[in-house]
PDB file of C-alpha atoms in Angstrom:
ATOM      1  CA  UNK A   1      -0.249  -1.963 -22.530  1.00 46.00           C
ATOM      2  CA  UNK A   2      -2.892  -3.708 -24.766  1.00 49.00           C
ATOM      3  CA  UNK A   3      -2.358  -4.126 -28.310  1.00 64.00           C
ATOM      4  CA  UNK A   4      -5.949  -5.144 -29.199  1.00 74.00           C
ATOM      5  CA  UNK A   5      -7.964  -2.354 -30.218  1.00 86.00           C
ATOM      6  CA  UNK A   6      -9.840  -0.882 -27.281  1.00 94.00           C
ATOM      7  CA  UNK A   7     -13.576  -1.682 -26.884  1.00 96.00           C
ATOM      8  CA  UNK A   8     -16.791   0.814 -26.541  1.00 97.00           C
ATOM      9  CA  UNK A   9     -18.382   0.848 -23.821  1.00 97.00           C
ATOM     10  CA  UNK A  10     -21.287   3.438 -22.998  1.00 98.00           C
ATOM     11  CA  UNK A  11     -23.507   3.413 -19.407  1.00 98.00           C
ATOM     12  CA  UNK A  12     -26.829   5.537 -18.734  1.00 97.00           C
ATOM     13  CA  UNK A  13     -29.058   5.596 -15.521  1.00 93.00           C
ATOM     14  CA  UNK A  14     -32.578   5.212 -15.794  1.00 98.00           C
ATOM     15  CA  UNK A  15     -35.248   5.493 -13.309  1.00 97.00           C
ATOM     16  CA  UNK A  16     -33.161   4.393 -10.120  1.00 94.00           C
ATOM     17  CA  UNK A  17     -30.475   5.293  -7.415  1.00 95.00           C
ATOM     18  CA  UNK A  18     -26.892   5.774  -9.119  1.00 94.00           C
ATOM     19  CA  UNK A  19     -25.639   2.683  -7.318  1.00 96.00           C
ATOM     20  CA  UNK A  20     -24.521   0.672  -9.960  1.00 96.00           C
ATOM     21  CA  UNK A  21     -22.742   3.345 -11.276  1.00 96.00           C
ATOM     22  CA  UNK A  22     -21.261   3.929  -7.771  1.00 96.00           C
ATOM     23  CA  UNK A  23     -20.235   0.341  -7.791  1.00 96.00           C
ATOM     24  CA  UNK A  24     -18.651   0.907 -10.699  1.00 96.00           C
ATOM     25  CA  UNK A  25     -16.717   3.588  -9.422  1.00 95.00           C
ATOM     26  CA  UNK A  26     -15.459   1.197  -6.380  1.00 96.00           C
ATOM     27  CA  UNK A  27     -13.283  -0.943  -9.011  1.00 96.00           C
ATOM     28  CA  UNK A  28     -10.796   1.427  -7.679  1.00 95.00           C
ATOM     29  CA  UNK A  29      -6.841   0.791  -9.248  1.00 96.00           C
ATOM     30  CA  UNK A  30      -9.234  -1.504 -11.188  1.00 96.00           C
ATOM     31  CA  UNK A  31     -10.449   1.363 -13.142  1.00 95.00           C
ATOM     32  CA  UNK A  32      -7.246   1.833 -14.410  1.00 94.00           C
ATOM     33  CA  UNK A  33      -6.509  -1.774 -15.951  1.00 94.00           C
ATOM     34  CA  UNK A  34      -9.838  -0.848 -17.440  1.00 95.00           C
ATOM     35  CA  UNK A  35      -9.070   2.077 -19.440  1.00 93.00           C
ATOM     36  CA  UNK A  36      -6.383   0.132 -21.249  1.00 95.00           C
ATOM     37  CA  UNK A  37      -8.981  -2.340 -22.605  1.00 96.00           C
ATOM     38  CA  UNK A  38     -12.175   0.003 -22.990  1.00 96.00           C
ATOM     39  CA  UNK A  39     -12.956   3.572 -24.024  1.00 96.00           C
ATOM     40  CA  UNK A  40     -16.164   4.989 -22.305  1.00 96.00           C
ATOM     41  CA  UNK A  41     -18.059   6.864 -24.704  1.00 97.00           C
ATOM     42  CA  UNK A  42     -20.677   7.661 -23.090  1.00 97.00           C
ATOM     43  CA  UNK A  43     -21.876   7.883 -19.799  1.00 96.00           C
ATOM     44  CA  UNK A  44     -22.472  10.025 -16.757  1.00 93.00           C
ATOM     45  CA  UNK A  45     -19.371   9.541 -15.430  1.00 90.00           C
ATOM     46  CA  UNK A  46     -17.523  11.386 -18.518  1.00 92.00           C
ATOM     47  CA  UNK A  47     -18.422  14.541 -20.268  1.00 89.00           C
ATOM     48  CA  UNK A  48     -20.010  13.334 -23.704  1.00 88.00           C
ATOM     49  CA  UNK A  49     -23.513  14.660 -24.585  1.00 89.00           C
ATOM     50  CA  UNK A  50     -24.573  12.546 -27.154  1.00 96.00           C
ATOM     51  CA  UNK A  51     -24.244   8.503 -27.826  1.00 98.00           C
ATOM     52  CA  UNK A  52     -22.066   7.525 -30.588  1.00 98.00           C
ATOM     53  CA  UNK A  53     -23.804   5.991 -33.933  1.00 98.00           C
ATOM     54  CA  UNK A  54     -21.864   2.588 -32.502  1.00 98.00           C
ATOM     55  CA  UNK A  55     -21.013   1.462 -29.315  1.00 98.00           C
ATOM     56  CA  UNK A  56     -19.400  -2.366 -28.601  1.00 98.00           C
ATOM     57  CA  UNK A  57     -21.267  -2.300 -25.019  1.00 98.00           C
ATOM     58  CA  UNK A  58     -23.825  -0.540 -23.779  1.00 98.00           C
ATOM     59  CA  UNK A  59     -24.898  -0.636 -19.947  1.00 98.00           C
ATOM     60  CA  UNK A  60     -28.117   0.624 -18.283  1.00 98.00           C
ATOM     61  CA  UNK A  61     -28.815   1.057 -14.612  1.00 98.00           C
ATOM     62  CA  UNK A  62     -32.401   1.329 -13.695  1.00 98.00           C
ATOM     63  CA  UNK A  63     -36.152   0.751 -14.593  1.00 98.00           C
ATOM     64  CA  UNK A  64     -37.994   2.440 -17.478  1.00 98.00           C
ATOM     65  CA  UNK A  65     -40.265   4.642 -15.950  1.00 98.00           C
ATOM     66  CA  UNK A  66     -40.845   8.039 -18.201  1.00 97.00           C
ATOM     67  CA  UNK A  67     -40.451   8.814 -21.829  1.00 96.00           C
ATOM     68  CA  UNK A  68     -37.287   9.539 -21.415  1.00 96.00           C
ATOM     69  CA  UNK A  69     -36.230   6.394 -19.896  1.00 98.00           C
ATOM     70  CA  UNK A  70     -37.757   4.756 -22.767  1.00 98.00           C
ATOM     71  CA  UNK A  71     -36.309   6.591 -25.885  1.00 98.00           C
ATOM     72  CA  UNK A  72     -32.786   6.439 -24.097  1.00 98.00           C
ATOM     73  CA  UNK A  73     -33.166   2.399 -23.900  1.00 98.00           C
ATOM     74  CA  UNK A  74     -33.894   2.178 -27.810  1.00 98.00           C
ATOM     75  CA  UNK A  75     -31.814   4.070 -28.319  1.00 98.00           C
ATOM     76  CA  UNK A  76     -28.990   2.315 -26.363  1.00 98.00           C
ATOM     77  CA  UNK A  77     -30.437  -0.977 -28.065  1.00 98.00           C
ATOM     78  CA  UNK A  78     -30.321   0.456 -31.541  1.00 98.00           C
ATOM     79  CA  UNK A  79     -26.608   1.822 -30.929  1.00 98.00           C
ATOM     80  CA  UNK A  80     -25.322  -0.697 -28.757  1.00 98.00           C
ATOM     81  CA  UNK A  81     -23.773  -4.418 -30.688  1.00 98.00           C
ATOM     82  CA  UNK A  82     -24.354  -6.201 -26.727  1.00 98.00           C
ATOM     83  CA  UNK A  83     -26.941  -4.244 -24.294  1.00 98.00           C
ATOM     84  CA  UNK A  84     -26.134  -5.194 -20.261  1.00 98.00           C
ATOM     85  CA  UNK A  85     -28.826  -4.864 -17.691  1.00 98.00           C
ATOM     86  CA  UNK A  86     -27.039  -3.585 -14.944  1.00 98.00           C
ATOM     87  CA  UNK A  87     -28.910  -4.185 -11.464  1.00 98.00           C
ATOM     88  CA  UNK A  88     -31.847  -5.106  -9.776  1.00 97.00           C
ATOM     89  CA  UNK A  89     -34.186  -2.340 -10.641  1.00 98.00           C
ATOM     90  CA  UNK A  90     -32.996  -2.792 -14.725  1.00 98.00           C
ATOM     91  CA  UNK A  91     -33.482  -6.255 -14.235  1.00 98.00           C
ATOM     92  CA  UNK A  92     -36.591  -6.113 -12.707  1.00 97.00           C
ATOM     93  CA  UNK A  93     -38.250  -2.968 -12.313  1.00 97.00           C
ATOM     94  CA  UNK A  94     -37.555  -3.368  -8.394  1.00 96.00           C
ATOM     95  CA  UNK A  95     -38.050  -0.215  -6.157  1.00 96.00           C
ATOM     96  CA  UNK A  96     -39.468   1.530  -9.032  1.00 97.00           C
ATOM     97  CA  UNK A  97     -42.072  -0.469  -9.801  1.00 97.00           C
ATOM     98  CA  UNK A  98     -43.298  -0.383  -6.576  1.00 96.00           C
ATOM     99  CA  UNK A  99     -45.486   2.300  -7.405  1.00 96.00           C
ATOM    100  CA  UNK A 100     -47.059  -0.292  -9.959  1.00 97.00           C
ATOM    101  CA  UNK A 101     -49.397  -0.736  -7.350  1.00 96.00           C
ATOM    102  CA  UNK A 102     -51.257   2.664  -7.145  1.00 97.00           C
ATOM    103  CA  UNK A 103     -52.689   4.815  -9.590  1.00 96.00           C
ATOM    104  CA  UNK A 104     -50.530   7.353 -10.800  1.00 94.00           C
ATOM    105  CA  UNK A 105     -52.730  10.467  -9.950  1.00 93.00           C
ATOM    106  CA  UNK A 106     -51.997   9.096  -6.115  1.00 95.00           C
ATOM    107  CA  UNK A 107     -48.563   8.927  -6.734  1.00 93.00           C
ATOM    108  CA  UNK A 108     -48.127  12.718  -7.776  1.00 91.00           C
ATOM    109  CA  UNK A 109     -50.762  13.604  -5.309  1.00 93.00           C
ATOM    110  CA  UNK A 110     -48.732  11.624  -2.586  1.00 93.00           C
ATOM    111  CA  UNK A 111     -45.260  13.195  -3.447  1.00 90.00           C
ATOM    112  CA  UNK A 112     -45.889  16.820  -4.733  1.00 92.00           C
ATOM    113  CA  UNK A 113     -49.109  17.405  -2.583  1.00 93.00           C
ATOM    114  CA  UNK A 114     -49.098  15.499   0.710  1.00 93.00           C
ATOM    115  CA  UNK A 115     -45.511  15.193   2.014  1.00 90.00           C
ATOM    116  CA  UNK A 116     -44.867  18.969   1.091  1.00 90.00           C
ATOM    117  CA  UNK A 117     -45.176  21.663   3.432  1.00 89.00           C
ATOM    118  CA  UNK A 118     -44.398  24.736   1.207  1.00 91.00           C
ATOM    119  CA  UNK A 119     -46.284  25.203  -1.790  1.00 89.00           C
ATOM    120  CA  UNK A 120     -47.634  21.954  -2.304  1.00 92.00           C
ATOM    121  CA  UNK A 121     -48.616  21.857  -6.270  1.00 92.00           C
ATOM    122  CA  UNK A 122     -47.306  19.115  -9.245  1.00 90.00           C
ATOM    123  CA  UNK A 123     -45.110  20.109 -11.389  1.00 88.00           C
ATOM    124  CA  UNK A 124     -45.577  20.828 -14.957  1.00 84.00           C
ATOM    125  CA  UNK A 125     -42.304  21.924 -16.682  1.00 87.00           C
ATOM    126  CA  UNK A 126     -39.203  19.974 -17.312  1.00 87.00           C
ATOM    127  CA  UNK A 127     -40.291  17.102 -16.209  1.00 85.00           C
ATOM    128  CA  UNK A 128     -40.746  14.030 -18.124  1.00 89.00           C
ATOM    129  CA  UNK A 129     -44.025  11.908 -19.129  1.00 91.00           C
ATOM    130  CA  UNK A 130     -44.390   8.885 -16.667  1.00 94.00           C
ATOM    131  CA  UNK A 131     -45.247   5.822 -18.029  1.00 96.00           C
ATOM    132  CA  UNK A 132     -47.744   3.260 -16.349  1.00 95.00           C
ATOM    133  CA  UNK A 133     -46.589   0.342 -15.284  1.00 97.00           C
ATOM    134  CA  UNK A 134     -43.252   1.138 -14.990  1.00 98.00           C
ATOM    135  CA  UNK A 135     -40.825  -1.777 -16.685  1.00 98.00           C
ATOM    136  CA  UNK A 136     -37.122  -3.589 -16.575  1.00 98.00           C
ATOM    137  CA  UNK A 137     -35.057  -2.751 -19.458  1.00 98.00           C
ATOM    138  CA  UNK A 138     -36.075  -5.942 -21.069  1.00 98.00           C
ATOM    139  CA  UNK A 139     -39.784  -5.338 -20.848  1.00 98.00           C
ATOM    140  CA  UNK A 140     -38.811  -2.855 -23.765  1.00 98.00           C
ATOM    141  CA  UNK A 141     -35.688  -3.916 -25.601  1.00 98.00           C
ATOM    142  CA  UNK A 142     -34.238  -7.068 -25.531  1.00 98.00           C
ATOM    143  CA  UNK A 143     -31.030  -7.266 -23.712  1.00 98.00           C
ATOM    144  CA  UNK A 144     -27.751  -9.401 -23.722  1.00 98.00           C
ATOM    145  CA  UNK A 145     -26.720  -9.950 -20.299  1.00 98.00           C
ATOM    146  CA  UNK A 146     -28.266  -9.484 -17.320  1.00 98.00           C
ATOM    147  CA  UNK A 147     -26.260  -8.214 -13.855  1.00 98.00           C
ATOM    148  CA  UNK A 148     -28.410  -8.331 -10.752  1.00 97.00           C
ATOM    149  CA  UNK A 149     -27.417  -6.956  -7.560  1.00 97.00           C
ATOM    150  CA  UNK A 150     -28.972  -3.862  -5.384  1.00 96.00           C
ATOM    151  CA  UNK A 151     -26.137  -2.668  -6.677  1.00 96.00           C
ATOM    152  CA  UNK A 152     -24.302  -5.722  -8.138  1.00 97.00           C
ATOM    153  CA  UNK A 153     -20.453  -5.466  -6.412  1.00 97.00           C
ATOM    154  CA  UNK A 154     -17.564  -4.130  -8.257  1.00 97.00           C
ATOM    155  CA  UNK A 155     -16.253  -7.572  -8.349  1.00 97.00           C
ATOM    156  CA  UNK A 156     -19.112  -8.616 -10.334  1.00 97.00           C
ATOM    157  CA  UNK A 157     -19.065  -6.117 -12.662  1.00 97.00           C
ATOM    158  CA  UNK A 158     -15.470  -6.331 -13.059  1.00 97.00           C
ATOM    159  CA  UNK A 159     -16.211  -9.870 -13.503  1.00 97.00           C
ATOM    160  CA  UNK A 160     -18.451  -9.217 -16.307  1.00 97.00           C
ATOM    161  CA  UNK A 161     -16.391  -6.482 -18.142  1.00 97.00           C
ATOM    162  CA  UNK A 162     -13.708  -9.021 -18.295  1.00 96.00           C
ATOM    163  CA  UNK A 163     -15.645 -11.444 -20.180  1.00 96.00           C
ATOM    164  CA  UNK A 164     -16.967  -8.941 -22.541  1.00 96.00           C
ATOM    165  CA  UNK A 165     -13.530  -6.924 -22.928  1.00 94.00           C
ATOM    166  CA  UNK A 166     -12.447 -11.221 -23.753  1.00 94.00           C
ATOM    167  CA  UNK A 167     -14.985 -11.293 -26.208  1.00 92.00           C
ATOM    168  CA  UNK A 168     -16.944 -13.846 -23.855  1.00 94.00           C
ATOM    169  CA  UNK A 169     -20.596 -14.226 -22.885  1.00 94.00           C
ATOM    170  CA  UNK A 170     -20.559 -13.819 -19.191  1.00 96.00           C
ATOM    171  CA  UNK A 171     -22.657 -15.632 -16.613  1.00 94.00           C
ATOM    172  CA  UNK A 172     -23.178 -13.015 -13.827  1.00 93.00           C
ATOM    173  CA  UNK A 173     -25.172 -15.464 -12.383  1.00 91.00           C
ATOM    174  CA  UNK A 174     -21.371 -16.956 -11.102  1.00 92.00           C
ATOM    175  CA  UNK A 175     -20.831 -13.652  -9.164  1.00 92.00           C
ATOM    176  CA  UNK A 176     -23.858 -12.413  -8.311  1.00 93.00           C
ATOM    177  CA  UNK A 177     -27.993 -12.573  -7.063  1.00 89.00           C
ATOM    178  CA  UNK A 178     -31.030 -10.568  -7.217  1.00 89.00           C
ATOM    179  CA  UNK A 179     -30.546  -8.633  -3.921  1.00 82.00           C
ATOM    180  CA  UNK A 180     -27.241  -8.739  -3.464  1.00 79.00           C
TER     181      UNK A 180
END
């Protein structure tokens, strides 16, 4: 068991698949050499509703896309001493910011109206403001380390949790690419 006090960590998903997260979850008996180095705070993986004042690490999976995704990035960066980009589309924008390329009217138009066949209409309630062009993570905050991957392996996050949990800068670039 570690005697060094246990680090932060909190992770959010943006606008993207859950992957990294689910690659996260395939560190397997991993997960539980983890949990004697690292508390998770926050994340959707646990129960906690709000992000504590201070967080060591903070991860985010996906692009910033809405409102939401962009008040929940500053406030990750505010909150969080070392901010990972975790995966292609938070590195990049990837899938997306595919839909960089079209209006946004033809967007809503093209998924609530035309590929609907009962009551075709865009919705209005509970859902959040888009924003135009959709972004990485660091086309909004500035962030510490970036983990590429569609979704990066759970050897290269593990890889790069062990360098932070060291107190290290990792180089993800070792065990990972964009893509893979």
């Amino acid at each position: 068991m570690s005697t060094q006090p246990k680090i932060t960590v909190a992770t959010a998903w943006l606008d993207g698949c859950s992957g990294c997260h689910m690659s996260f979850l395939d560190l397997d008996e991993r997960l539980i050499e983890l949990v004697e180095h690292v508390e998770i705070v926050y994340s959707p993986l646990v129960d906690t509703k709000e992000l504590p004042e201070r967080v060591d690490v903070g991860i985010l999976e996906g692009s910033i896309s809405s409102e939401d995704d962009l008040e929940k990035a500053r406030l990750f960066r505010e909150r969080c001493t070392r901010l990972v980009s975790l995966g292609d589309c938070a590195v990049t924008g990837n899938v997306p910011a595919m839909r960089n390329h079209f209006k946004l009217a033809d967007v809503f138009d093209r998924a609530y109206r035309e590929n609907v066949t009962l009551q075709p209409q865009i919705p209005t309630r509970d859902v959040p403001a888009l924003l135009t062009p959709v972004k990485p993570v660091h086309g909004e905050v500035k962030v510490d380390v970036f983990v590429p991957g569609c979704p990066p392996s759970a050897d290269a996050i593990w890889a790069v949790l062990s360098e932070l949990i060291a107190g290290r800068t990792p180089d993800p670039n070792a065990v990972t690419r964009f893509g893979a």
